[in-house]
Steps between C-alpha positions, in 0.01 A plus 500: 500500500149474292531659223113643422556456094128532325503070458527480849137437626542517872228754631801752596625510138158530358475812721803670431403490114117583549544754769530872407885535576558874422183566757677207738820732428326833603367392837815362573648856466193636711612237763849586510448882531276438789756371670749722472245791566457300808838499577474879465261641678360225761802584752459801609087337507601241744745672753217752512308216626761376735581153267831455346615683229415227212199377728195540159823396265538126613130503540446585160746243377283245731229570278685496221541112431118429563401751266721411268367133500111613493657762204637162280241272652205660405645616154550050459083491509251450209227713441263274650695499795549853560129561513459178780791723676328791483132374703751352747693791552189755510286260721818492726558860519118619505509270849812692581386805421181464700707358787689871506150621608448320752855403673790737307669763676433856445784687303438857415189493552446188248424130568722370185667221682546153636820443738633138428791506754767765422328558172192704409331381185251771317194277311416722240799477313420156425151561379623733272651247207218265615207697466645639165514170338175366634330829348705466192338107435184629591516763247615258234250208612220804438637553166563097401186384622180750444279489804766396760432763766918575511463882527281456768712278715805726402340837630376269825834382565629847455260670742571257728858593495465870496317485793703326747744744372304795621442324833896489583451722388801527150364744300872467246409199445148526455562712217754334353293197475230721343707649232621138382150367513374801294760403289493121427087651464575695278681238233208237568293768350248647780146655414441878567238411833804289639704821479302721630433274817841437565639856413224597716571273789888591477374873523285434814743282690792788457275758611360310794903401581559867480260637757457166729910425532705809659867303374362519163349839486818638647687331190353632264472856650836507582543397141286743332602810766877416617498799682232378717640222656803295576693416178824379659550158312421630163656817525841297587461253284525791245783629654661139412456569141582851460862395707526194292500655168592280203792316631437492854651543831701176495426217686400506902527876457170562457319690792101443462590138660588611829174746574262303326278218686412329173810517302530162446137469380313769373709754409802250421502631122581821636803340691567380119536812360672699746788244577521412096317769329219535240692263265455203757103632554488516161624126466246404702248635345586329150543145666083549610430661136638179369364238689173683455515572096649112423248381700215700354683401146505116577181508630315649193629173275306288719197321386346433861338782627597346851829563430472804327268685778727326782752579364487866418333550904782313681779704319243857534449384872912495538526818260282710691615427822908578389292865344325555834813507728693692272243757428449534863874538548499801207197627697276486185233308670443449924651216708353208463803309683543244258795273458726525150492143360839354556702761643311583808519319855272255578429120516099512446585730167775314370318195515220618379607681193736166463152288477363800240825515271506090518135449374624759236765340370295184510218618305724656255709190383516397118274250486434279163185663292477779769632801341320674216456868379257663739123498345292785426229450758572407831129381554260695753410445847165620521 
């Protein structure tokens, strides 16, 4: 057996002692509770459907191993690397993403989707991690070399995005896209007229969403007046938690899994906490809080603002999207039906978020000469 000792210099070695292992360690835990949330509520999902009973269970572990490699894969990349990945992988998925246009099937009302045999692939979870490191080195190109029109290109790129999003038309991921763009934006340093056009723009495009798409007007009214409308999902998957309570039903006792349709996606957290409680929700919770504040900690005692902007938007991309579905599950904002990173089912997610949480760990290995306290000024992108 190797033994991967720090004067061993195979690539695998040098990994294992450059690689952020406690981060490694956390999604590992992620991983493994997302299976055995699986296990608990897809079931009663499947013989719904008419499949076997652990039909979305062995499919899930089929996506497992290829995730898994693009998770450790990735993560084996240099910097220079991971931004040559990312124009291949948003090139490949803007194609794919225009392709849903044109030839992918309608579902719920939504053309998200390309079938590739038995499987169904969904784009823009790929563009995500891409587009955020792309705008990230445009950002910090901007800021290394005065002149270089890299705020330009970033906020093309982005509208470019956005707007085959509204097409499909994925209005949750539309705005989760926004919020990390605003965000990696706002570390680069933006000028007042750039927020006011794109705070502007945001405004505009949620108000013209409101009136022009009835499934997202009747979100958010059904959100803002539950009286007014049908509130079954949420209102169960708040049953789950009150019945839950801190120590939980026990496992397969839970009852949310066998009424609702999305248990094993959307509202899986709620499955969580009724079945194990607001302890194991509460676990949860602290494994995302951790992966996001290390990361945010590593990436401040960077010198390369590539890294540092990347870095902070890959792991506020991932952060975000765990806070969406569980807000939505608590009912504190409206469904956006989002997956939970990890634990929910589904092969375009889980290798997506794999390719996000692998250029992560990438970008964030000890390098020689790379870490230093953060600077005062993060420079200005006019």
């Amino acid at each position: 057996m190797m033994r991967l000792s720090r004067t061993n210099r195979t690539a695998l070695a040098e990994w294992w002692w450059t690689v952020d292992r406690l981060t490694l360690l956390a999604i590992g835990l992620l991983i493994s509770l997302g299976m055995v949330l699986t296990l608990a509520a897809s079931p009663a999902v499947a013989m719904r459907l008419h499949y076997p009973p652990f039909h979305f269970v062995y499919k899930q572990l089929l996506f497992l191993l290829p995730s898994l490699m693009i998770l450790v894969g990735v993560s084996l990349l240099t910097v220079k690397q991971i931004r040559r990945l990312a124009v291949f992988v948003f090139a490949g998925a803007f194609a794919a993403m225009i392709l849903t246009l044109l030839v992918g099937p309608e579902m719920n009302g939504a053309h998200r989707w390309i079938l590739i045999g038995p499987f169904a692939l969904q784009p823009s979870e790929f563009i995500k991690p891409a587009f955020i490191v792309i705008a990230a080195w445009m950002f910090a190109e901007a800021h290394r070399l005065p002149g270089f029109p890299g705020t330009a290109v970033a906020v093309a790129l982005y509208v470019m995005v956005i707007s085959v999003l509204a097409l499909q038309p994925d209005f949750g991921q539309l705005m989760l896209i926004t919020m990390v763009f605003g965000a990696i934006f706002f570390m680069a340093g933006l000028s007042w007229v750039w927020i006011g056009s794109l705070g502007t723009a945001a405004l505009a495009g949620l108000m013209a969403a409101y009136m022009l798409m009835p499934h997202v007007a009747s979100r958010i009214d059904r959100f803002v007046n539950p009286a007014g409308g049908d509130t079954y999902q949420i209102d169960t998957a708040l049953d789950a938690f009150h019945a839950g309570g801190i120590f939980g039903r026990g496992p397969g006792e839970g009852e949310v899994k066998q009424i609702l349709p999305d248990a094993h996606t959307d509202f899986i957290f709620a499955v969580a906490a009724e079945e194990y409680g607001v302890l194991a929700g509460l676990l949860i919770i602290g494994l995302f809080a951790f992966i996001v504040m290390r990361t945010l900690s590593r990436a401040m005692e960077e010198q390369d603002l590539f890294i540092q902007y990347s870095s902070c938007g890959l792991v506020a991309l991932f952060g975000l999207q765990a806070l969406i579905n569980m807000a939505v599950n608590v009912n504190l904002i409206p469904a956006k039906g989002m997956t939970l990173p990890f634990i929910s089912y589904g092969g375009s997610s889980l290798f997506a978020v794999s390719l996000t949480m692998g250029m992560l760990l990438a970008l964030t290995r000890r390098r020689a000469g790379s870490h230093v306290p953060m600077p005062s000024g993060w420079g200005a992108v006019a």
